[in-house]
PDB file of C-alpha atoms in Angstrom:
ATOM      1  CA  MET U   1      -1.301  57.427   0.613  1.00  0.00           C
ATOM      2  CA  PRO U   2      -2.867  60.736   1.935  1.00  0.00           C
ATOM      3  CA  PHE U   3      -2.596  61.820   5.569  1.00  0.00           C
ATOM      4  CA  PRO U   4      -5.455  60.351   7.597  1.00  0.00           C
ATOM      5  CA  GLU U   5      -8.126  63.023   7.689  1.00  0.00           C
ATOM      6  CA  THR U   6     -11.134  61.121   8.893  1.00  0.00           C
ATOM      7  CA  GLU U   7     -11.020  62.532  12.374  1.00  0.00           C
ATOM      8  CA  VAL U   8     -10.956  65.998  13.862  1.00  0.00           C
ATOM      9  CA  PRO U   9      -8.031  66.534  16.204  1.00  0.00           C
ATOM     10  CA  THR U  10      -8.923  67.060  19.858  1.00  0.00           C
ATOM     11  CA  THR U  11      -5.999  69.362  20.389  1.00  0.00           C
ATOM     12  CA  ARG U  12      -3.627  71.056  17.980  1.00  0.00           C
ATOM     13  CA  THR U  13      -0.439  72.939  18.778  1.00  0.00           C
ATOM     14  CA  PHE U  14       1.615  74.915  16.347  1.00  0.00           C
ATOM     15  CA  LYS U  15       5.056  76.360  16.703  1.00  0.00           C
ATOM     16  CA  ALA U  16       5.875  78.873  14.005  1.00  0.00           C
ATOM     17  CA  GLY U  17       9.200  78.499  12.257  1.00  0.00           C
ATOM     18  CA  THR U  18      11.876  81.100  11.992  1.00  0.00           C
ATOM     19  CA  TRP U  19      14.366  82.267   9.412  1.00  0.00           C
ATOM     20  CA  ALA U  20      17.833  80.702   9.090  1.00  0.00           C
ATOM     21  CA  VAL U  21      20.071  83.233  10.666  1.00  0.00           C
ATOM     22  CA  GLU U  22      23.720  82.974  11.783  1.00  0.00           C
ATOM     23  CA  SER U  23      25.196  85.424  14.352  1.00  0.00           C
ATOM     24  CA  PHE U  24      28.868  86.272  14.597  1.00  0.00           C
ATOM     25  CA  ARG U  25      30.328  88.264  17.518  1.00  0.00           C
ATOM     26  CA  SER U  26      33.632  89.970  17.160  1.00  0.00           C
ATOM     27  CA  MET U  27      36.126  90.337  20.006  1.00  0.00           C
ATOM     28  CA  SER U  28      35.052  93.927  20.394  1.00  0.00           C
ATOM     29  CA  GLY U  29      31.523  92.724  21.052  1.00  0.00           C
ATOM     30  CA  SER U  30      29.886  93.920  17.838  1.00  0.00           C
ATOM     31  CA  GLU U  31      27.521  91.499  16.256  1.00  0.00           C
ATOM     32  CA  THR U  32      26.849  90.650  12.627  1.00  0.00           C
ATOM     33  CA  ARG U  33      23.902  88.536  11.480  1.00  0.00           C
ATOM     34  CA  ILE U  34      23.613  86.779   8.168  1.00  0.00           C
ATOM     35  CA  LEU U  35      20.170  85.748   6.834  1.00  0.00           C
ATOM     36  CA  TYR U  36      20.332  82.480   4.850  1.00  0.00           C
ATOM     37  CA  GLY U  37      17.262  82.448   2.662  1.00  0.00           C
ATOM     38  CA  ASP U  38      13.905  84.177   2.469  1.00  0.00           C
ATOM     39  CA  LYS U  39      11.617  81.495   3.929  1.00  0.00           C
ATOM     40  CA  GLN U  40      10.682  80.439   7.422  1.00  0.00           C
ATOM     41  CA  VAL U  41      11.850  76.977   8.425  1.00  0.00           C
ATOM     42  CA  GLY U  42      11.264  74.545  11.238  1.00  0.00           C
ATOM     43  CA  ALA U  43       7.468  74.993  11.856  1.00  0.00           C
ATOM     44  CA  GLU U  44       5.964  72.216  14.011  1.00  0.00           C
ATOM     45  CA  LEU U  45       2.439  71.002  14.113  1.00  0.00           C
ATOM     46  CA  SER U  46       1.210  68.522  16.704  1.00  0.00           C
ATOM     47  CA  LEU U  47      -2.190  66.889  16.391  1.00  0.00           C
ATOM     48  CA  THR U  48      -3.785  64.833  19.136  1.00  0.00           C
ATOM     49  CA  TYR U  49      -6.737  62.632  18.518  1.00  0.00           C
ATOM     50  CA  ARG U  50      -8.419  61.350  21.713  1.00  0.00           C
ATOM     51  CA  ASN U  51     -10.585  58.295  22.077  1.00  0.00           C
ATOM     52  CA  ILE U  52     -10.505  57.238  18.477  1.00  0.00           C
ATOM     53  CA  SER U  53     -10.993  53.597  17.487  1.00  0.00           C
ATOM     54  CA  ASP U  54      -7.917  51.465  17.164  1.00  0.00           C
ATOM     55  CA  ASN U  55      -8.660  51.046  13.448  1.00  0.00           C
ATOM     56  CA  LYS U  56      -8.534  54.818  12.968  1.00  0.00           C
ATOM     57  CA  ALA U  57      -5.339  54.950  15.101  1.00  0.00           C
ATOM     58  CA  LYS U  58      -3.806  52.309  12.798  1.00  0.00           C
ATOM     59  CA  GLU U  59      -4.260  54.669   9.850  1.00  0.00           C
ATOM     60  CA  PHE U  60      -1.632  57.074  11.290  1.00  0.00           C
ATOM     61  CA  PHE U  61       0.887  54.264  11.763  1.00  0.00           C
ATOM     62  CA  ASP U  62       0.153  53.052   8.211  1.00  0.00           C
ATOM     63  CA  HIS U  63       0.693  56.594   6.813  1.00  0.00           C
ATOM     64  CA  PHE U  64       3.967  56.931   8.843  1.00  0.00           C
ATOM     65  CA  SER U  65       5.132  53.650   7.337  1.00  0.00           C
ATOM     66  CA  GLU U  66       4.083  54.738   3.821  1.00  0.00           C
ATOM     67  CA  MET U  67       6.125  57.912   4.271  1.00  0.00           C
ATOM     68  CA  LYS U  68       9.165  55.862   5.235  1.00  0.00           C
ATOM     69  CA  GLY U  69       9.117  57.373   8.661  1.00  0.00           C
ATOM     70  CA  ILE U  70      10.678  60.802   8.742  1.00  0.00           C
ATOM     71  CA  PHE U  71      11.956  60.539   5.151  1.00  0.00           C
ATOM     72  CA  GLN U  72       9.185  61.579   2.815  1.00  0.00           C
ATOM     73  CA  SER U  73       7.137  64.840   2.940  1.00  0.00           C
ATOM     74  CA  PHE U  74       3.407  65.388   2.207  1.00  0.00           C
ATOM     75  CA  ILE U  75       0.781  68.041   2.093  1.00  0.00           C
ATOM     76  CA  PHE U  76      -2.752  68.154   3.520  1.00  0.00           C
ATOM     77  CA  ILE U  77      -4.631  67.487   0.272  1.00  0.00           C
ATOM     78  CA  ASP U  78      -8.285  68.033   1.100  1.00  0.00           C
ATOM     79  CA  PRO U  79      -9.259  71.715   1.377  1.00  0.00           C
ATOM     80  CA  GLN U  80     -11.933  70.636   3.885  1.00  0.00           C
ATOM     81  CA  SER U  81      -9.385  68.587   5.860  1.00  0.00           C
ATOM     82  CA  LYS U  82     -10.560  67.565   9.296  1.00  0.00           C
ATOM     83  CA  ALA U  83      -6.979  68.135  10.451  1.00  0.00           C
ATOM     84  CA  LYS U  84      -7.734  71.800   9.954  1.00  0.00           C
ATOM     85  CA  ALA U  85     -11.256  71.689  11.450  1.00  0.00           C
ATOM     86  CA  GLY U  86     -11.944  74.378  13.997  1.00  0.00           C
ATOM     87  CA  TRP U  87      -9.016  76.480  12.906  1.00  0.00           C
ATOM     88  CA  ASP U  88      -9.609  79.500  10.794  1.00  0.00           C
ATOM     89  CA  ALA U  89      -6.216  79.384   9.067  1.00  0.00           C
ATOM     90  CA  THR U  90      -6.805  82.705   7.244  1.00  0.00           C
ATOM     91  CA  SER U  91      -7.102  84.818  10.430  1.00  0.00           C
ATOM     92  CA  VAL U  92      -4.476  83.546  12.822  1.00  0.00           C
ATOM     93  CA  PRO U  93      -1.034  82.017  12.433  1.00  0.00           C
ATOM     94  CA  PRO U  94      -0.296  79.830  10.720  1.00  0.00           C
ATOM     95  CA  ASP U  95      -2.060  81.162   7.633  1.00  0.00           C
ATOM     96  CA  THR U  96      -3.026  79.122   4.611  1.00  0.00           C
ATOM     97  CA  LYS U  97       0.538  78.945   3.380  1.00  0.00           C
ATOM     98  CA  TYR U  98       1.169  76.332   6.009  1.00  0.00           C
ATOM     99  CA  LEU U  99      -1.913  74.209   5.398  1.00  0.00           C
ATOM    100  CA  SER U 100      -2.470  74.732   1.720  1.00  0.00           C
ATOM    101  CA  PRO U 101      -4.525  72.159  -0.154  1.00  0.00           C
ATOM    102  CA  ASP U 102      -2.810  73.069  -3.383  1.00  0.00           C
ATOM    103  CA  LEU U 103       0.720  71.862  -3.843  1.00  0.00           C
ATOM    104  CA  ASP U 104       1.412  74.855  -6.151  1.00  0.00           C
ATOM    105  CA  ASP U 105       0.425  77.271  -3.383  1.00  0.00           C
ATOM    106  CA  ALA U 106       1.933  75.428  -0.452  1.00  0.00           C
ATOM    107  CA  ALA U 107       4.909  77.271   0.996  1.00  0.00           C
ATOM    108  CA  VAL U 108       5.449  74.401   3.488  1.00  0.00           C
ATOM    109  CA  ILE U 109       4.986  70.680   3.127  1.00  0.00           C
ATOM    110  CA  TRP U 110       5.135  68.385   6.096  1.00  0.00           C
ATOM    111  CA  ARG U 111       7.066  65.329   7.272  1.00  0.00           C
ATOM    112  CA  TYR U 112       6.926  63.428  10.483  1.00  0.00           C
ATOM    113  CA  LYS U 113       9.195  64.599  13.239  1.00  0.00           C
ATOM    114  CA  GLU U 114       8.903  61.243  15.083  1.00  0.00           C
ATOM    115  CA  PRO U 115       6.726  58.210  14.942  1.00  0.00           C
ATOM    116  CA  PRO U 116       3.107  58.611  15.993  1.00  0.00           C
ATOM    117  CA  GLN U 117       2.524  57.998  19.677  1.00  0.00           C
ATOM    118  CA  MET U 118      -0.451  55.891  20.856  1.00  0.00           C
ATOM    119  CA  ARG U 119      -1.916  55.372  24.279  1.00  0.00           C
ATOM    120  CA  ASN U 120      -4.677  52.807  24.807  1.00  0.00           C
ATOM    121  CA  VAL U 121      -7.458  54.305  26.935  1.00  0.00           C
ATOM    122  CA  TYR U 122     -10.077  51.614  26.734  1.00  0.00           C
ATOM    123  CA  PRO U 123     -10.231  48.275  24.849  1.00  0.00           C
ATOM    124  CA  GLY U 124     -10.594  49.242  21.219  1.00  0.00           C
ATOM    125  CA  TYR U 125      -9.994  52.997  21.740  1.00  0.00           C
ATOM    126  CA  SER U 126      -6.796  54.970  21.874  1.00  0.00           C
ATOM    127  CA  ASP U 127      -5.258  58.441  21.925  1.00  0.00           C
ATOM    128  CA  VAL U 128      -2.846  59.179  19.076  1.00  0.00           C
ATOM    129  CA  THR U 129      -0.480  62.163  18.840  1.00  0.00           C
ATOM    130  CA  VAL U 130       1.323  63.031  15.620  1.00  0.00           C
ATOM    131  CA  THR U 131       4.105  65.614  15.455  1.00  0.00           C
ATOM    132  CA  LEU U 132       4.967  67.082  12.118  1.00  0.00           C
ATOM    133  CA  VAL U 133       7.759  69.378  10.947  1.00  0.00           C
ATOM    134  CA  GLY U 134       7.281  71.977   8.185  1.00  0.00           C
ATOM    135  CA  VAL U 135       9.663  71.577   5.287  1.00  0.00           C
ATOM    136  CA  THR U 136      10.156  74.496   2.964  1.00  0.00           C
ATOM    137  CA  ARG U 137       9.709  73.690  -0.650  1.00  0.00           C
ATOM    138  CA  ASN U 138      12.716  74.093  -2.929  1.00  0.00           C
TER     139      ASN U 138
END
């Protein structure tokens, strides 16, 4: 089941990941850092959809259930994904490696950080926020 891409997010926030680094400080105060890997990890993407129909909101909960909650990962499949609408992913972080439509090119795939959150705003209409975590491909 693909990520619901029928709506354009009202707001989108992105937190870039960082590299896995461990710091060690000796008793003399000198510091040594070790870099574990060559890829950024821990990117977060939060998408908020305001005033969408409850049927559209249900799609996010269905997808969360299909992904077994925070267990399975996925990519944004459609190159024209509405999840990316309004965001020129080639000119500002995150670049296309974070939202690649091609699994072979995707440096990062996504999984849910937590269950989608819904707030009913009017009978039949709700706000939904989905928070995703970037998972580096092996």
